[in-house]
mmCIF file of C-alpha atoms and ligand atoms in Angstrom:
data_model
loop_
_atom_site.group_PDB
_atom_site.id
_atom_site.type_symbol
_atom_site.label_atom_id
_atom_site.label_comp_id
_atom_site.label_asym_id
_atom_site.label_seq_id
_atom_site.Cartn_x
_atom_site.Cartn_y
_atom_site.Cartn_z
ATOM 1 C CA MET A 737 -5.392 -21.041 -9.343
ATOM 2 C CA GLU A 738 -5.002 -19.199 -5.700
ATOM 3 C CA LYS A 739 -5.907 -15.748 -6.273
ATOM 4 C CA LEU A 740 -7.880 -14.337 -9.470
ATOM 5 C CA THR A 741 -7.550 -10.448 -9.707
ATOM 6 C CA ILE A 742 -10.657 -9.285 -12.110
ATOM 7 C CA ILE A 743 -12.154 -5.524 -12.922
ATOM 8 C CA THR A 744 -14.724 -4.631 -9.903
ATOM 9 C CA PRO A 745 -17.511 -6.326 -11.498
ATOM 10 C CA ASP A 746 -20.726 -4.928 -12.079
ATOM 11 C CA ASP A 747 -24.628 -6.560 -11.605
ATOM 12 C CA TRP A 748 -26.423 -5.491 -13.948
ATOM 13 C CA HIS A 749 -30.215 -6.991 -13.470
ATOM 14 C CA LEU A 750 -30.887 -6.758 -9.163
ATOM 15 C CA HIS A 751 -33.764 -6.497 -6.713
ATOM 16 C CA LEU A 752 -32.563 -3.701 -3.768
ATOM 17 C CA ARG A 753 -36.542 -3.579 -2.438
ATOM 18 C CA ASP A 754 -36.861 -1.084 -0.555
ATOM 19 C CA GLY A 755 -37.621 0.853 3.338
ATOM 20 C CA ASP A 756 -35.432 -0.876 5.777
ATOM 21 C CA MET A 757 -34.581 -3.880 3.428
ATOM 22 C CA LEU A 758 -32.073 -1.526 1.610
ATOM 23 C CA GLY A 759 -29.951 -2.012 5.631
ATOM 24 C CA GLU A 760 -29.758 -5.529 4.065
ATOM 25 C CA THR A 761 -29.633 -6.096 0.413
ATOM 26 C CA VAL A 762 -27.178 -2.580 -0.671
ATOM 27 C CA PRO A 763 -24.098 -3.327 1.958
ATOM 28 C CA ALA A 764 -24.217 -6.666 0.023
ATOM 29 C CA THR A 765 -24.245 -5.688 -3.377
ATOM 30 C CA ALA A 766 -21.648 -2.798 -2.875
ATOM 31 C CA ARG A 767 -19.167 -5.064 -1.019
ATOM 32 C CA CYS A 768 -17.944 -6.752 -5.038
ATOM 33 C CA PHE A 769 -19.504 -4.510 -7.206
ATOM 34 C CA LYS A 770 -19.280 -0.735 -8.252
ATOM 35 C CA ARG A 771 -22.945 -0.552 -10.479
ATOM 36 C CA ALA A 772 -26.383 -2.757 -10.588
ATOM 37 C CA ILE A 773 -28.796 -2.278 -12.698
ATOM 38 C CA VAL A 774 -31.823 -2.017 -9.850
ATOM 39 C CA MET A 775 -35.148 -3.091 -11.089
ATOM 40 C CA PRO A 776 -38.514 -0.559 -10.600
ATOM 41 C CA ASN A 777 -40.639 -3.794 -9.492
ATOM 42 C CA LEU A 778 -41.159 -1.548 -5.856
ATOM 43 C CA VAL A 779 -45.101 -0.972 -4.880
ATOM 44 C CA PRO A 780 -46.456 0.527 -5.915
ATOM 45 C CA PRO A 781 -43.928 0.017 -8.948
ATOM 46 C CA VAL A 782 -40.754 3.454 -10.468
ATOM 47 C CA THR A 783 -42.989 4.816 -13.466
ATOM 48 C CA ASN A 784 -41.254 7.879 -13.940
ATOM 49 C CA ALA A 785 -38.280 9.774 -13.441
ATOM 50 C CA THR A 786 -38.859 11.429 -9.922
ATOM 51 C CA MET A 787 -39.784 8.160 -8.907
ATOM 52 C CA ALA A 788 -36.598 6.662 -9.969
ATOM 53 C CA ASN A 789 -34.711 9.295 -8.060
ATOM 54 C CA GLU A 790 -35.406 9.260 -5.227
ATOM 55 C CA TYR A 791 -35.602 5.670 -4.967
ATOM 56 C CA ARG A 792 -31.907 5.682 -5.936
ATOM 57 C CA GLN A 793 -31.440 8.573 -2.713
ATOM 58 C CA ARG A 794 -32.889 5.664 -0.343
ATOM 59 C CA ILE A 795 -30.881 3.110 -1.965
ATOM 60 C CA LEU A 796 -27.445 6.099 -1.562
ATOM 61 C CA ASN A 797 -28.583 6.987 1.945
ATOM 62 C CA ALA A 798 -28.612 3.024 3.006
ATOM 63 C CA LEU A 799 -24.533 3.121 1.675
ATOM 64 C CA PRO A 800 -21.434 2.158 4.284
ATOM 65 C CA ALA A 801 -19.776 5.247 4.781
ATOM 66 C CA GLY A 802 -17.705 5.397 1.771
ATOM 67 C CA ASN A 803 -18.405 3.055 -0.286
ATOM 68 C CA ASN A 804 -18.716 5.030 -3.395
ATOM 69 C CA PHE A 805 -21.263 2.177 -4.847
ATOM 70 C CA GLN A 806 -23.002 3.652 -8.420
ATOM 71 C CA PRO A 807 -27.121 2.153 -9.110
ATOM 72 C CA LEU A 808 -28.247 2.863 -11.819
ATOM 73 C CA MET A 809 -32.365 3.084 -12.399
ATOM 74 C CA THR A 810 -35.360 1.570 -14.693
ATOM 75 C CA LEU A 811 -38.037 3.108 -15.343
ATOM 76 C CA TYR A 812 -41.031 0.220 -15.310
ATOM 77 C CA LEU A 813 -42.950 0.089 -18.706
ATOM 78 C CA THR A 814 -47.147 -0.106 -18.260
ATOM 79 C CA ASP A 815 -49.617 0.777 -20.573
ATOM 80 C CA GLN A 816 -50.295 4.481 -19.111
ATOM 81 C CA THR A 817 -46.040 5.155 -20.564
ATOM 82 C CA THR A 818 -45.729 7.765 -22.418
ATOM 83 C CA GLN A 819 -42.541 8.947 -25.369
ATOM 84 C CA GLN A 820 -42.681 12.376 -22.912
ATOM 85 C CA ASP A 821 -42.103 9.785 -19.996
ATOM 86 C CA ILE A 822 -39.089 8.810 -21.884
ATOM 87 C CA ILE A 823 -36.990 11.619 -22.751
ATOM 88 C CA GLU A 824 -37.529 12.654 -19.326
ATOM 89 C CA ALA A 825 -36.318 10.625 -17.691
ATOM 90 C CA LYS A 826 -33.019 9.931 -20.529
ATOM 91 C CA GLU A 827 -32.528 13.554 -19.731
ATOM 92 C CA LYS A 828 -32.872 12.724 -15.473
ATOM 93 C CA ASN A 829 -30.638 9.992 -16.048
ATOM 94 C CA ILE A 830 -32.613 6.849 -15.958
ATOM 95 C CA THR A 831 -30.777 4.495 -17.153
ATOM 96 C CA ALA A 832 -33.507 2.027 -18.803
ATOM 97 C CA ALA A 833 -36.523 0.917 -18.799
ATOM 98 C CA LYS A 834 -38.376 -2.590 -17.807
ATOM 99 C CA LEU A 835 -40.657 -4.044 -19.233
ATOM 100 C CA TYR A 836 -43.048 -6.249 -16.891
ATOM 101 C CA PRO A 837 -45.880 -8.626 -19.174
ATOM 102 C CA ALA A 838 -48.060 -8.148 -17.247
ATOM 103 C CA GLY A 839 -48.566 -10.785 -14.364
ATOM 104 C CA ALA A 840 -45.360 -12.583 -15.248
ATOM 105 C CA THR A 841 -43.780 -11.973 -10.860
ATOM 106 C CA THR A 842 -43.055 -10.136 -8.398
ATOM 107 C CA ASN A 843 -45.343 -7.059 -8.285
ATOM 108 C CA SER A 844 -45.667 -6.851 -12.156
ATOM 109 C CA ASN A 845 -49.614 -6.439 -11.972
ATOM 110 C CA ALA A 846 -49.067 -3.323 -13.504
ATOM 111 C CA ALA A 847 -47.639 -3.593 -16.527
ATOM 112 C CA VAL A 848 -47.031 -3.701 -19.468
ATOM 113 C CA SER A 849 -51.685 -5.768 -21.370
ATOM 114 C CA GLN A 850 -50.900 -5.113 -24.718
ATOM 115 C CA LEU A 851 -47.379 -4.993 -26.027
ATOM 116 C CA GLU A 852 -48.528 -3.137 -29.129
ATOM 117 C CA SER A 853 -49.141 0.037 -27.909
ATOM 118 C CA LEU A 854 -45.946 0.582 -26.351
ATOM 119 C CA TYR A 855 -44.396 0.288 -30.013
ATOM 120 C CA PRO A 856 -44.315 4.726 -30.123
ATOM 121 C CA VAL A 857 -42.955 4.594 -26.503
ATOM 122 C CA PHE A 858 -39.835 1.355 -28.062
ATOM 123 C CA GLU A 859 -39.343 4.216 -31.074
ATOM 124 C CA THR A 860 -38.546 6.735 -28.541
ATOM 125 C CA MET A 861 -36.629 4.671 -26.359
ATOM 126 C CA SER A 862 -34.222 3.964 -29.891
ATOM 127 C CA GLU A 863 -34.525 7.046 -30.163
ATOM 128 C CA VAL A 864 -32.535 8.577 -26.663
ATOM 129 C CA LYS A 865 -30.295 4.519 -27.394
ATOM 130 C CA MET A 866 -32.201 3.681 -23.939
ATOM 131 C CA PRO A 867 -31.681 0.557 -23.705
ATOM 132 C CA LEU A 868 -34.890 -2.216 -22.952
ATOM 133 C CA LEU A 869 -35.023 -4.460 -20.361
ATOM 134 C CA VAL A 870 -37.503 -7.314 -21.068
ATOM 135 C CA HIS A 871 -39.180 -10.076 -18.728
ATOM 136 C CA GLY A 872 -39.135 -12.254 -22.021
ATOM 137 C CA GLU A 873 -42.343 -14.605 -20.731
ATOM 138 C CA VAL A 874 -45.762 -14.647 -21.566
ATOM 139 C CA THR A 875 -48.377 -14.849 -19.017
ATOM 140 C CA ASP A 876 -51.411 -16.835 -21.139
ATOM 141 C CA GLY A 877 -52.929 -19.058 -18.606
ATOM 142 C CA ASP A 878 -52.243 -21.905 -22.476
ATOM 143 C CA ILE A 879 -49.150 -21.587 -22.368
ATOM 144 C CA ASP A 880 -47.147 -23.793 -19.837
ATOM 145 C CA VAL A 881 -44.810 -21.852 -17.305
ATOM 146 C CA PHE A 882 -41.562 -24.251 -18.673
ATOM 147 C CA ASP A 883 -42.760 -22.716 -22.382
ATOM 148 C CA ARG A 884 -43.617 -19.190 -21.303
ATOM 149 C CA GLU A 885 -40.098 -17.854 -22.609
ATOM 150 C CA LYS A 886 -39.648 -18.857 -25.960
ATOM 151 C CA VAL A 887 -43.939 -18.352 -26.737
ATOM 152 C CA PHE A 888 -42.802 -15.106 -25.772
ATOM 153 C CA ILE A 889 -39.156 -14.708 -28.284
ATOM 154 C CA ASP A 890 -41.640 -16.297 -31.332
ATOM 155 C CA ARG A 891 -44.413 -14.727 -30.418
ATOM 156 C CA HIS A 892 -42.969 -11.026 -29.407
ATOM 157 C CA LEU A 893 -39.182 -10.091 -29.383
ATOM 158 C CA SER A 894 -38.170 -10.949 -32.355
ATOM 159 C CA VAL A 895 -41.448 -8.752 -33.672
ATOM 160 C CA ILE A 896 -39.595 -6.048 -31.136
ATOM 161 C CA THR A 897 -36.168 -6.777 -31.917
ATOM 162 C CA GLN A 898 -36.850 -6.851 -35.963
ATOM 163 C CA ARG A 899 -39.156 -3.313 -35.892
ATOM 164 C CA PHE A 900 -36.975 -1.329 -34.031
ATOM 165 C CA PRO A 901 -33.332 -3.174 -35.134
ATOM 166 C CA GLY A 902 -31.057 0.077 -33.267
ATOM 167 C CA LEU A 903 -33.775 -0.547 -30.586
ATOM 168 C CA LEU A 904 -31.096 -1.606 -27.762
ATOM 169 C CA VAL A 905 -32.540 -4.914 -25.941
ATOM 170 C CA VAL A 906 -31.428 -6.615 -23.052
ATOM 171 C CA PHE A 907 -32.674 -10.705 -22.054
ATOM 172 C CA GLU A 908 -33.017 -10.389 -18.876
ATOM 173 C CA HIS A 909 -32.103 -13.779 -16.989
ATOM 174 C CA ILE A 910 -32.293 -16.690 -20.031
ATOM 175 C CA THR A 911 -33.491 -20.200 -19.263
ATOM 176 C CA THR A 912 -33.505 -21.739 -21.764
ATOM 177 C CA LYS A 913 -30.859 -23.016 -24.907
ATOM 178 C CA ASP A 914 -33.375 -21.393 -27.266
ATOM 179 C CA ALA A 915 -32.860 -17.641 -25.785
ATOM 180 C CA VAL A 916 -29.539 -18.229 -26.007
ATOM 181 C CA GLU A 917 -30.033 -18.741 -29.490
ATOM 182 C CA PHE A 918 -32.027 -16.289 -30.776
ATOM 183 C CA VAL A 919 -29.336 -14.191 -28.756
ATOM 184 C CA ILE A 920 -26.542 -14.968 -30.657
ATOM 185 C CA SER A 921 -28.160 -15.096 -34.058
ATOM 186 C CA SER A 922 -29.619 -11.765 -32.903
ATOM 187 C CA SER A 923 -27.843 -8.241 -34.488
ATOM 188 C CA ASP A 924 -25.189 -6.923 -31.542
ATOM 189 C CA LYS A 925 -28.541 -4.695 -30.114
ATOM 190 C CA VAL A 926 -29.228 -7.952 -28.177
ATOM 191 C CA GLY A 927 -27.918 -9.063 -25.497
ATOM 192 C CA ALA A 928 -28.613 -10.710 -22.837
ATOM 193 C CA THR A 929 -28.309 -11.078 -18.143
ATOM 194 C CA ILE A 930 -27.649 -14.905 -16.939
ATOM 195 C CA THR A 931 -27.853 -15.572 -12.890
ATOM 196 C CA PRO A 932 -26.091 -17.971 -11.022
ATOM 197 C CA GLN A 933 -29.120 -20.173 -10.263
ATOM 198 C CA HIS A 934 -29.359 -20.623 -14.119
ATOM 199 C CA LEU A 935 -26.140 -21.626 -14.837
ATOM 200 C CA MET A 936 -25.850 -23.032 -11.669
ATOM 201 C CA LEU A 937 -29.053 -25.430 -11.558
ATOM 202 C CA ASN A 938 -31.818 -26.828 -13.716
ATOM 203 C CA ARG A 939 -36.058 -28.203 -12.385
ATOM 204 C CA ASN A 940 -34.488 -31.257 -10.402
ATOM 205 C CA ASP A 941 -32.824 -29.394 -8.235
ATOM 206 C CA LEU A 942 -36.119 -27.236 -7.792
ATOM 207 C CA LEU A 943 -38.869 -30.273 -7.664
ATOM 208 C CA VAL A 944 -36.428 -33.634 -6.789
ATOM 209 C CA GLY A 945 -36.609 -34.750 -3.644
ATOM 210 C CA GLY A 946 -39.555 -32.584 -2.034
ATOM 211 C CA ILE A 947 -39.551 -29.295 -3.177
ATOM 212 C CA HIS A 948 -36.527 -25.983 -2.733
ATOM 213 C CA PRO A 949 -38.928 -23.290 -2.603
ATOM 214 C CA HIS A 950 -35.368 -21.420 -2.115
ATOM 215 C CA ASN A 951 -34.393 -22.160 -5.593
ATOM 216 C CA TYR A 952 -37.472 -21.251 -7.040
ATOM 217 C CA CYS A 953 -37.154 -18.440 -9.303
ATOM 218 C CA LEU A 954 -38.595 -16.992 -12.425
ATOM 219 C CA PRO A 955 -38.411 -17.242 -15.032
ATOM 220 C CA VAL A 956 -38.678 -21.538 -13.297
ATOM 221 C CA LEU A 957 -35.740 -23.287 -12.789
ATOM 222 C CA LYS A 958 -35.355 -25.295 -16.847
ATOM 223 C CA ARG A 959 -35.134 -29.178 -18.170
ATOM 224 C CA ASN A 960 -30.777 -29.930 -18.024
ATOM 225 C CA ILE A 961 -30.176 -29.634 -22.182
ATOM 226 C CA HIS A 962 -31.439 -24.780 -21.344
ATOM 227 C CA GLN A 963 -28.704 -25.114 -18.132
ATOM 228 C CA GLN A 964 -26.254 -26.968 -20.566
ATOM 229 C CA ALA A 965 -26.750 -24.761 -23.065
ATOM 230 C CA LEU A 966 -26.052 -21.595 -20.673
ATOM 231 C CA CYS A 967 -23.405 -22.691 -19.656
ATOM 232 C CA ASP A 968 -22.240 -23.028 -23.102
ATOM 233 C CA ALA A 969 -22.718 -19.371 -23.377
ATOM 234 C CA VAL A 970 -20.261 -18.189 -20.787
ATOM 235 C CA VAL A 971 -18.401 -20.937 -22.180
ATOM 236 C CA SER A 972 -17.661 -19.809 -25.630
ATOM 237 C CA GLY A 973 -17.098 -15.974 -24.268
ATOM 238 C CA ASN A 974 -19.434 -13.916 -26.938
ATOM 239 C CA ALA A 975 -20.062 -10.920 -26.077
ATOM 240 C CA LYS A 976 -23.826 -10.267 -25.972
ATOM 241 C CA PHE A 977 -24.138 -11.952 -22.186
ATOM 242 C CA PHE A 978 -22.795 -10.910 -19.409
ATOM 243 C CA LEU A 979 -24.135 -10.538 -15.438
ATOM 244 C CA GLY A 980 -26.808 -9.884 -14.033
ATOM 245 C CA THR A 981 -27.318 -12.054 -10.312
ATOM 246 C CA ASP A 982 -31.208 -11.669 -10.476
ATOM 247 C CA SER A 983 -31.002 -11.055 -6.218
ATOM 248 C CA ALA A 984 -34.828 -10.409 -5.168
ATOM 249 C CA PRO A 985 -34.575 -11.510 -2.016
ATOM 250 C CA HIS A 986 -38.434 -12.430 -0.268
ATOM 251 C CA GLU A 987 -38.524 -13.050 3.334
ATOM 252 C CA LYS A 988 -38.540 -17.147 4.719
ATOM 253 C CA SER A 989 -42.031 -17.476 5.503
ATOM 254 C CA ARG A 990 -43.257 -15.838 1.954
ATOM 255 C CA LYS A 991 -40.868 -18.156 1.021
ATOM 256 C CA GLU A 992 -41.474 -21.576 2.702
ATOM 257 C CA ALA A 993 -45.289 -21.019 1.881
ATOM 258 C CA ASP A 994 -48.747 -22.115 0.055
ATOM 259 C CA CYS A 995 -47.328 -20.138 -2.286
ATOM 260 C CA GLY A 996 -45.003 -19.304 -2.169
ATOM 261 C CA CYS A 997 -42.733 -15.845 -3.552
ATOM 262 C CA ALA A 998 -40.256 -16.860 -7.020
ATOM 263 C CA GLY A 999 -37.025 -15.690 -5.867
ATOM 264 C CA CYS A 1000 -33.748 -16.254 -5.101
ATOM 265 C CA TYR A 1001 -31.137 -14.011 -2.820
ATOM 266 C CA SER A 1002 -27.325 -14.582 -3.895
ATOM 267 C CA ALA A 1003 -26.506 -10.891 -3.701
ATOM 268 C CA TRP A 1004 -24.309 -12.664 -0.089
ATOM 269 C CA SER A 1005 -22.862 -15.393 -2.548
ATOM 270 C CA ALA A 1006 -23.283 -13.380 -6.084
ATOM 271 C CA ILE A 1007 -19.529 -13.038 -8.309
ATOM 272 C CA GLU A 1008 -17.815 -15.990 -5.790
ATOM 273 C CA LEU A 1009 -20.318 -18.684 -6.995
ATOM 274 C CA TYR A 1010 -20.058 -17.417 -10.597
ATOM 275 C CA ALA A 1011 -16.637 -17.856 -10.361
ATOM 276 C CA ASP A 1012 -17.283 -20.976 -9.094
ATOM 277 C CA ILE A 1013 -19.645 -21.376 -11.613
ATOM 278 C CA PHE A 1014 -16.657 -20.587 -14.042
ATOM 279 C CA GLU A 1015 -14.141 -22.332 -13.013
ATOM 280 C CA GLY A 1016 -15.964 -25.556 -12.805
ATOM 281 C CA LEU A 1017 -16.468 -24.833 -16.732
ATOM 282 C CA GLY A 1018 -12.916 -24.328 -17.084
ATOM 283 C CA VAL A 1019 -12.993 -21.057 -17.803
ATOM 284 C CA LEU A 1020 -11.945 -18.380 -15.532
ATOM 285 C CA ASP A 1021 -10.083 -16.887 -17.542
ATOM 286 C CA LYS A 1022 -13.391 -15.568 -19.024
ATOM 287 C CA LEU A 1023 -14.908 -14.258 -15.210
ATOM 288 C CA GLU A 1024 -13.876 -11.245 -16.268
ATOM 289 C CA ALA A 1025 -14.857 -10.336 -19.516
ATOM 290 C CA PHE A 1026 -18.378 -11.615 -18.693
ATOM 291 C CA ALA A 1027 -19.053 -9.948 -15.370
ATOM 292 C CA SER A 1028 -16.916 -6.761 -15.453
ATOM 293 C CA ILE A 1029 -16.894 -6.157 -19.226
ATOM 294 C CA ASN A 1030 -19.595 -6.892 -21.560
ATOM 295 C CA GLY A 1031 -22.212 -6.059 -19.415
ATOM 296 C CA ALA A 1032 -20.679 -2.078 -19.767
ATOM 297 C CA LYS A 1033 -19.314 -1.737 -23.114
ATOM 298 C CA PHE A 1034 -23.183 -2.990 -24.294
ATOM 299 C CA TYR A 1035 -24.540 0.537 -22.382
ATOM 300 C CA ASP A 1036 -22.176 2.231 -23.656
ATOM 301 C CA LEU A 1037 -20.633 2.277 -19.651
ATOM 302 C CA PRO A 1038 -17.075 3.131 -19.112
ATOM 303 C CA VAL A 1039 -15.040 -0.628 -17.619
ATOM 304 C CA ASN A 1040 -14.681 -0.187 -13.815
ATOM 305 C CA GLU A 1041 -10.539 1.982 -12.991
ATOM 306 C CA SER A 1042 -10.351 -0.722 -9.581
ATOM 307 C CA THR A 1043 -9.797 -4.677 -9.298
ATOM 308 C CA ILE A 1044 -11.196 -6.814 -6.340
ATOM 309 C CA THR A 1045 -9.343 -9.755 -5.215
ATOM 310 C CA LEU A 1046 -11.205 -12.645 -5.289
ATOM 311 C CA ILE A 1047 -9.294 -16.405 -2.940
ATOM 312 C CA LYS A 1048 -9.880 -19.881 -3.232
ATOM 313 C CA SER A 1049 -10.580 -19.723 0.823
ATOM 314 C CA PRO A 1050 -13.865 -22.144 0.687
ATOM 315 C CA TRP A 1051 -16.822 -20.120 3.124
ATOM 316 C CA GLN A 1052 -19.930 -21.777 4.342
ATOM 317 C CA ILE A 1053 -23.610 -18.734 2.670
ATOM 318 C CA PRO A 1054 -24.993 -18.953 6.593
ATOM 319 C CA GLN A 1055 -28.114 -20.938 6.953
ATOM 320 C CA GLU A 1056 -29.877 -17.728 7.158
ATOM 321 C CA ILE A 1057 -29.654 -14.485 8.076
ATOM 322 C CA THR A 1058 -31.449 -11.220 9.534
ATOM 323 C CA LEU A 1059 -33.023 -8.348 7.801
ATOM 324 C CA PRO A 1060 -33.283 -5.001 9.089
ATOM 325 C CA ASN A 1061 -37.344 -5.571 10.531
ATOM 326 C CA GLY A 1062 -35.654 -9.058 12.781
ATOM 327 C CA ARG A 1063 -37.474 -11.180 10.038
ATOM 328 C CA PRO A 1064 -35.125 -13.112 8.907
ATOM 329 C CA ILE A 1065 -34.189 -14.292 5.554
ATOM 330 C CA VAL A 1066 -32.551 -17.327 3.617
ATOM 331 C CA PRO A 1067 -29.744 -17.042 1.432
ATOM 332 C CA PHE A 1068 -29.324 -18.225 -1.834
ATOM 333 C CA TYR A 1069 -27.200 -21.493 -1.936
ATOM 334 C CA ALA A 1070 -27.333 -20.964 2.455
ATOM 335 C CA GLY A 1071 -25.563 -24.165 4.116
ATOM 336 C CA LYS A 1072 -23.534 -24.605 0.891
ATOM 337 C CA THR A 1073 -19.938 -24.584 0.526
ATOM 338 C CA VAL A 1074 -18.943 -22.069 -1.770
ATOM 339 C CA ASN A 1075 -14.987 -22.081 -2.991
ATOM 340 C CA TRP A 1076 -14.080 -17.880 -3.636
ATOM 341 C CA ARG A 1077 -14.156 -15.975 -1.285
ATOM 342 C CA ILE A 1078 -12.948 -11.995 -1.898
ATOM 343 C CA GLU A 1079 -9.750 -10.703 -0.237
ATOM 344 C CA GLY A 1080 -10.505 -9.250 3.056
ATOM 345 C CA ALA A 1081 -13.983 -9.973 3.314
ATOM 346 C CA ARG A 1082 -15.912 -11.655 6.027
ATOM 347 C CA SER A 1083 -14.790 -15.471 7.144
HETATM 348 O O1 DOR B 721 -37.646 -14.401 -9.221
HETATM 349 C C1 DOR B 721 -38.036 -14.059 -9.542
HETATM 350 N N1 DOR B 721 -38.154 -12.565 -8.796
HETATM 351 N N2 DOR B 721 -38.189 -13.079 -10.530
HETATM 352 C C2 DOR B 721 -38.581 -12.092 -11.083
HETATM 353 O O2 DOR B 721 -38.040 -11.875 -12.251
HETATM 354 C C3 DOR B 721 -38.997 -11.310 -9.621
HETATM 355 C C4 DOR B 721 -37.897 -11.550 -8.491
HETATM 356 C C5 DOR B 721 -38.809 -10.433 -8.126
HETATM 357 O O3 DOR B 721 -39.034 -9.338 -8.240
HETATM 358 O O4 DOR B 721 -38.927 -11.182 -7.248
HETATM 359 ZN ZN1 ZN B 722 -35.309 -9.781 -11.326
#
């Protein structure tokens, strides 16, 4: 196949950051996605509806003229989040709330230390039909970083999903066979996003032949049997799995450092990379449901009416991009070739 037209996709897990960084990240995502679930892990975090709506406006201000991209806003749950915060967020058009276990990842220090104390909040979320988005890793120092997702499922996620059977839960950026199995065996209220890097790479791509900081994200890449399980999940076409890039930019100097940041900036090539992945797996015909239908249905939102066309025409991801502040960032898969491009896009 040389040409593929699909319903315009959405990105169900995205970091846009703030300030002048929006001048880079917003156009990069809006060039191919119609909507995106925008993560709230700013400094300070987006903990109430007013902050989220002010952030929404800053994002809209960074859109290229005429682009009708729609940011879907999220709240950052903390130990202080109240049921009233959720009711107000629902009234003020906030789409979902994000659970970061404290210390799990970038800017998560203010997050939740006692999951159980949030149960009343989960109850309200279930009632008002606000999805709970979960960074599913425990943070205990004695748990190996490669086991943190599985332990989170066993200790927390299985309990939350049983205790709140009506709560919509998105298990974000899943990385293990255990997570795939958990999602498949859960009710249809439990879905999951899958990133391009976790489908394309495994921990060898992080650690063999030297350390590769631009492949470092959280949850960290796992061994190849887990990568395979994620690929099997998308090949199966199960509608519980949908696109979420977790595109998470950090300046080059913050990635190539003695304590490098976690996150892959994939927005530059996101839908194109997924097309390559699906083609490689022999399921290009399943890309549209994964990228453009499953997530919308899960969130109970309309499927987009527009389309995009991808053409087979190899191009190279740049080695570096210059941010609006003049500093460089290395995009995910820099210098490598992608086979698909969006018709009419930059060459
Ligand atoms: O790799 C990651 N980067 N994982 C996350 O969960 C957060 C993100 C970020 O914000 O940089
Ligand atoms: Zn993320």
